[in-house]
CSV table of C-alpha atoms in Angstrom, one decimal:
chain,number,residue,atom,x,y,z
A,1,UNK,CA,0.0,0.0,0.0
A,2,UNK,CA,1.3,3.5,-0.8
A,3,UNK,CA,0.1,6.7,0.7
A,4,UNK,CA,-1.6,9.3,-1.4
A,5,UNK,CA,0.8,11.9,-2.8
A,6,UNK,CA,3.6,11.0,-0.4
A,7,UNK,CA,7.0,10.9,-2.1
A,8,UNK,CA,9.4,8.3,-0.7
A,9,UNK,CA,12.0,11.1,-0.4
A,10,UNK,CA,9.8,12.8,2.3
A,11,UNK,CA,11.7,12.8,5.6
A,12,UNK,CA,8.5,11.6,7.3
A,13,UNK,CA,7.6,9.1,4.6
A,14,UNK,CA,7.3,6.0,6.9
A,15,UNK,CA,5.4,7.9,9.5
A,16,UNK,CA,2.9,9.3,7.0
A,17,UNK,CA,2.5,6.0,5.3
A,18,UNK,CA,1.8,4.3,8.6
A,19,UNK,CA,-0.9,6.9,9.4
A,20,UNK,CA,-2.5,6.3,6.0
A,21,UNK,CA,-2.6,2.6,6.7
A,22,UNK,CA,-4.4,3.1,10.0
A,23,UNK,CA,-6.8,5.5,8.3
A,24,UNK,CA,-7.5,2.9,5.6
A,25,UNK,CA,-7.9,0.3,8.3
A,26,UNK,CA,-10.7,2.4,9.9
A,27,UNK,CA,-12.3,2.9,6.5
A,28,UNK,CA,-12.3,-0.8,5.9
A,29,UNK,CA,-13.8,-1.6,9.3
A,30,UNK,CA,-10.6,-3.4,10.5
A,31,UNK,CA,-9.4,-0.8,13.0
A,32,UNK,CA,-11.5,1.0,15.6
A,33,UNK,CA,-11.4,4.8,15.9
A,34,UNK,CA,-9.7,4.3,19.3
A,35,UNK,CA,-6.9,2.7,17.3
A,36,UNK,CA,-6.1,6.1,15.8
A,37,UNK,CA,-5.4,7.4,19.3
A,38,UNK,CA,-3.2,4.4,20.1
A,39,UNK,CA,-1.2,4.9,16.9
A,40,UNK,CA,-0.5,8.6,17.7
A,41,UNK,CA,0.6,7.7,21.2
A,42,UNK,CA,3.0,5.1,19.9
A,43,UNK,CA,4.3,7.4,17.2
A,44,UNK,CA,5.3,9.9,19.9
A,45,UNK,CA,7.4,7.3,21.7
A,46,UNK,CA,9.0,6.2,18.4
A,47,UNK,CA,10.0,9.8,17.8
A,48,UNK,CA,11.7,9.9,21.2
A,49,UNK,CA,13.5,6.6,20.4
A,50,UNK,CA,14.9,8.1,17.2
A,51,UNK,CA,12.6,6.2,14.9
A,52,UNK,CA,15.1,3.3,14.7
A,53,UNK,CA,15.6,-0.2,16.2
A,54,UNK,CA,18.0,0.3,19.0
A,55,UNK,CA,20.4,-2.5,19.8
A,56,UNK,CA,18.5,-3.7,22.9
A,57,UNK,CA,15.3,-4.0,20.8
A,58,UNK,CA,17.1,-6.0,18.2
A,59,UNK,CA,18.4,-8.3,20.9
A,60,UNK,CA,14.8,-8.7,22.2
A,61,UNK,CA,13.6,-9.5,18.7
A,62,UNK,CA,16.2,-12.3,18.4
A,63,UNK,CA,15.1,-13.7,21.8
A,64,UNK,CA,11.5,-13.5,20.6
A,65,UNK,CA,12.3,-15.5,17.5
A,66,UNK,CA,14.0,-18.1,19.7
A,67,UNK,CA,10.9,-18.3,21.9
A,68,UNK,CA,8.6,-18.7,18.9
A,69,UNK,CA,10.8,-21.4,17.3
A,70,UNK,CA,11.1,-23.6,20.4
A,71,UNK,CA,7.5,-23.2,21.5
A,72,UNK,CA,5.2,-26.2,21.6
A,73,UNK,CA,2.3,-24.0,20.5
A,74,UNK,CA,3.0,-20.4,19.5
A,75,UNK,CA,0.3,-17.9,18.6
A,76,UNK,CA,0.5,-14.4,17.0
A,77,UNK,CA,-2.3,-12.3,18.4
A,78,UNK,CA,-3.7,-9.7,15.9
A,79,UNK,CA,-5.8,-6.7,16.6
A,80,UNK,CA,-7.2,-4.1,14.2
A,81,UNK,CA,-4.1,-1.9,14.2
A,82,UNK,CA,-1.8,-4.9,13.5
A,83,UNK,CA,-4.0,-6.1,10.7
A,84,UNK,CA,-4.0,-2.7,9.1
A,85,UNK,CA,-0.2,-2.1,9.5
A,86,UNK,CA,1.6,-5.4,8.9
A,87,UNK,CA,-0.7,-8.1,7.5
A,88,UNK,CA,1.9,-9.5,5.1
A,89,UNK,CA,4.6,-9.4,7.7
A,90,UNK,CA,2.5,-11.2,10.3
A,91,UNK,CA,1.8,-14.0,7.8
A,92,UNK,CA,5.5,-14.2,6.9
A,93,UNK,CA,6.5,-14.4,10.6
A,94,UNK,CA,3.9,-17.2,11.2
A,95,UNK,CA,5.3,-19.1,8.3
A,96,UNK,CA,8.9,-18.7,9.5
A,97,UNK,CA,8.1,-19.8,13.0
A,98,UNK,CA,5.2,-22.3,12.6
A,99,UNK,CA,3.0,-20.1,14.8
A,100,UNK,CA,-0.8,-19.8,14.5
A,101,UNK,CA,-2.5,-16.5,14.0
A,102,UNK,CA,-5.5,-15.5,16.1
A,103,UNK,CA,-7.6,-12.3,16.0
A,104,UNK,CA,-8.3,-10.8,19.4
A,105,UNK,CA,-10.1,-7.5,19.9
A,106,UNK,CA,-11.1,-5.1,22.7
A,107,UNK,CA,-13.9,-3.6,20.7
A,108,UNK,CA,-15.0,-7.0,19.4
A,109,UNK,CA,-17.9,-7.7,17.1
A,110,UNK,CA,-18.4,-10.8,15.0
A,111,UNK,CA,-18.4,-8.6,11.9
A,112,UNK,CA,-14.9,-7.1,12.7
A,113,UNK,CA,-13.5,-10.5,13.5
A,114,UNK,CA,-14.7,-11.8,10.2
A,115,UNK,CA,-13.4,-8.8,8.3
A,116,UNK,CA,-9.9,-9.1,9.9
A,117,UNK,CA,-9.8,-12.8,9.2
A,118,UNK,CA,-10.7,-12.2,5.6
A,119,UNK,CA,-8.2,-9.4,5.3
A,120,UNK,CA,-5.4,-11.7,6.7
A,121,UNK,CA,-6.5,-14.5,4.3
A,122,UNK,CA,-6.2,-12.0,1.4
A,123,UNK,CA,-2.6,-11.6,2.5
A,124,UNK,CA,-1.9,-15.4,2.5
A,125,UNK,CA,-2.9,-16.5,6.0
A,126,UNK,CA,-4.6,-19.9,6.5
A,127,UNK,CA,-6.6,-21.3,9.4
A,128,UNK,CA,-6.8,-17.9,11.2
A,129,UNK,CA,-8.3,-18.4,14.7
A,130,UNK,CA,-10.4,-16.0,16.7
A,131,UNK,CA,-14.0,-16.5,15.5
A,132,UNK,CA,-14.8,-19.5,17.7
A,133,UNK,CA,-14.1,-17.8,21.1
A,134,UNK,CA,-14.8,-20.9,23.1
A,135,UNK,CA,-12.2,-20.1,25.8
A,136,UNK,CA,-11.6,-17.2,28.2
A,137,UNK,CA,-8.6,-15.6,29.8
A,138,UNK,CA,-9.2,-15.6,33.6
A,139,UNK,CA,-9.5,-12.2,35.4
A,140,UNK,CA,-10.7,-10.1,32.5
A,141,UNK,CA,-14.3,-8.7,32.2
A,142,UNK,CA,-14.1,-7.3,28.6
A,143,UNK,CA,-14.1,-8.8,25.1
A,144,UNK,CA,-10.4,-9.4,25.0
A,145,UNK,CA,-11.0,-12.2,27.5
A,146,UNK,CA,-12.5,-14.2,24.6
A,147,UNK,CA,-10.0,-16.5,22.9
A,148,UNK,CA,-10.1,-19.8,21.0
A,149,UNK,CA,-9.5,-22.7,23.4
A,150,UNK,CA,-7.2,-24.3,20.9
A,151,UNK,CA,-5.4,-21.0,20.1
A,152,UNK,CA,-4.3,-18.5,22.6
A,153,UNK,CA,-6.1,-20.5,25.3
A,154,UNK,CA,-3.7,-23.4,24.8
A,155,UNK,CA,-0.6,-21.5,23.7
A,156,UNK,CA,2.7,-21.6,25.7
A,157,UNK,CA,4.1,-18.5,23.8
A,158,UNK,CA,2.0,-15.6,22.5
A,159,UNK,CA,3.2,-12.6,20.6
A,160,UNK,CA,0.9,-9.7,21.7
A,161,UNK,CA,1.8,-6.6,19.7
A,162,UNK,CA,0.0,-3.3,20.5
A,163,UNK,CA,-1.5,-4.9,23.6
A,164,UNK,CA,-3.9,-3.8,26.4
A,165,UNK,CA,-2.0,-3.8,29.6
A,166,UNK,CA,-4.6,-5.7,31.6
A,167,UNK,CA,-4.7,-8.6,29.1
A,168,UNK,CA,-0.9,-8.7,29.1
A,169,UNK,CA,-0.9,-9.0,32.9
A,170,UNK,CA,-3.7,-11.7,32.7
A,171,UNK,CA,-1.8,-13.8,30.2
A,172,UNK,CA,1.4,-13.5,32.3
A,173,UNK,CA,-0.6,-14.7,35.4
A,174,UNK,CA,-1.7,-17.7,33.4
A,175,UNK,CA,1.9,-18.7,32.9
A,176,UNK,CA,2.0,-17.9,29.2
A,177,UNK,CA,5.3,-16.6,27.9
A,178,UNK,CA,4.5,-13.2,26.4
A,179,UNK,CA,6.4,-11.4,23.7
A,180,UNK,CA,5.1,-7.8,23.6
A,181,UNK,CA,5.8,-5.1,21.0
A,182,UNK,CA,5.2,-1.7,22.7
A,183,UNK,CA,7.0,1.6,22.1
A,184,UNK,CA,6.5,2.6,25.7
A,185,UNK,CA,8.9,0.8,28.0
A,186,UNK,CA,7.0,2.0,31.1
A,187,UNK,CA,3.6,0.5,30.0
A,188,UNK,CA,2.0,-2.4,31.9
A,189,UNK,CA,2.3,-4.5,28.7
A,190,UNK,CA,6.1,-4.0,28.5
A,191,UNK,CA,6.5,-4.3,32.2
A,192,UNK,CA,4.7,-7.7,32.4
A,193,UNK,CA,6.2,-9.3,29.3
A,194,UNK,CA,8.8,-12.0,29.3
A,195,UNK,CA,10.2,-10.4,26.2
A,196,UNK,CA,9.4,-6.7,25.9
A,197,UNK,CA,10.3,-5.4,22.4
A,198,UNK,CA,10.5,-1.6,22.5
A,199,UNK,CA,10.3,-0.9,18.8
A,200,UNK,CA,7.9,0.1,16.1
A,201,UNK,CA,5.7,-2.8,15.0
A,202,UNK,CA,6.6,-2.1,11.3
A,203,UNK,CA,10.2,-2.8,12.1
A,204,UNK,CA,9.8,-5.4,14.9
A,205,UNK,CA,7.9,-8.0,12.9
A,206,UNK,CA,10.2,-8.1,9.9
A,207,UNK,CA,13.2,-8.2,12.3
A,208,UNK,CA,11.7,-11.2,14.2
A,209,UNK,CA,11.2,-13.0,10.9
A,210,UNK,CA,14.8,-12.3,9.9
A,211,UNK,CA,16.1,-13.7,13.2
A,212,UNK,CA,13.8,-16.7,12.9
A,213,UNK,CA,15.1,-17.5,9.5
A,214,UNK,CA,18.7,-17.2,10.7
A,215,UNK,CA,17.9,-19.5,13.6
A,216,UNK,CA,15.8,-22.0,11.7
A,217,UNK,CA,18.4,-24.7,11.8
A,218,UNK,CA,19.5,-24.1,15.4
A,219,UNK,CA,19.3,-26.9,17.9
A,220,UNK,CA,17.4,-26.8,21.2
A,221,UNK,CA,20.5,-25.9,23.2
A,222,UNK,CA,21.2,-22.9,21.0
A,223,UNK,CA,17.7,-21.6,21.2
A,224,UNK,CA,17.6,-22.1,25.0
A,225,UNK,CA,20.9,-20.3,25.4
A,226,UNK,CA,19.4,-17.3,23.6
A,227,UNK,CA,16.2,-17.4,25.7
A,228,UNK,CA,18.0,-17.8,29.0
A,229,UNK,CA,20.5,-15.1,28.2
A,230,UNK,CA,17.9,-12.5,27.5
A,231,UNK,CA,17.8,-9.7,30.2
A,232,UNK,CA,14.3,-8.1,30.1
A,233,UNK,CA,15.2,-5.5,32.8
A,234,UNK,CA,18.2,-4.4,30.9
A,235,UNK,CA,16.1,-4.1,27.7
A,236,UNK,CA,13.6,-1.9,29.4
A,237,UNK,CA,16.3,0.2,31.0
A,238,UNK,CA,18.1,0.7,27.7
A,239,UNK,CA,14.9,2.0,26.0
A,240,UNK,CA,14.0,4.3,28.9
A,241,UNK,CA,17.6,5.7,28.8
A,242,UNK,CA,17.4,6.3,25.1
A,243,UNK,CA,14.1,8.2,25.6
A,244,UNK,CA,15.4,10.3,28.4
A,245,UNK,CA,18.7,11.1,26.7
A,246,UNK,CA,17.4,12.0,23.3
């Protein structure tokens, strides 16, 4: 997708293109209007991070790839913003790691779920979960508690990009290993994640795929070494330091 009348030489090209994708997502019924606010908040933090993948984030993306590859049952959770911004990239990551894809929404309607599933299928996804909603995440009273029992409900590793903090906390309480993509290192989502990736989603997902492909032939010992060597506190501290020092 290309933005209207946005030359790629524009210094804010990627930012403007991302905004256009979110707008188009709202127009197509994929993204809620609240998603526009969430996008703007994230963009502000990305600006403070220098709009680049800092070394600690790349290290987290490598650890995330290792988690996904060695998981018994990994799931990539997709909401409206994720579907609008990186549908191709999510499908590619799922293929590279063998993970399932499941749609999960705060502002959930059956129609939105079906639209997002169809949108992902247009981009090559198969067997997308989320419509059955025959399981629940304990401790949540809103629509994001609804999950597929054989999807997120049974997963040992879940990628939850652009996440609500309360669901992130609830998944962590279930014992699920969470990989969170969040540009705010101080958010509840990042603070509760086993692997907090403080990076823009449009960079983070392709980076995870690149690492997954690099590690595709790695043995269990190598993957475990990467997972065990990851320091989540140092990752959060490095991102906060970058924001404060910019």
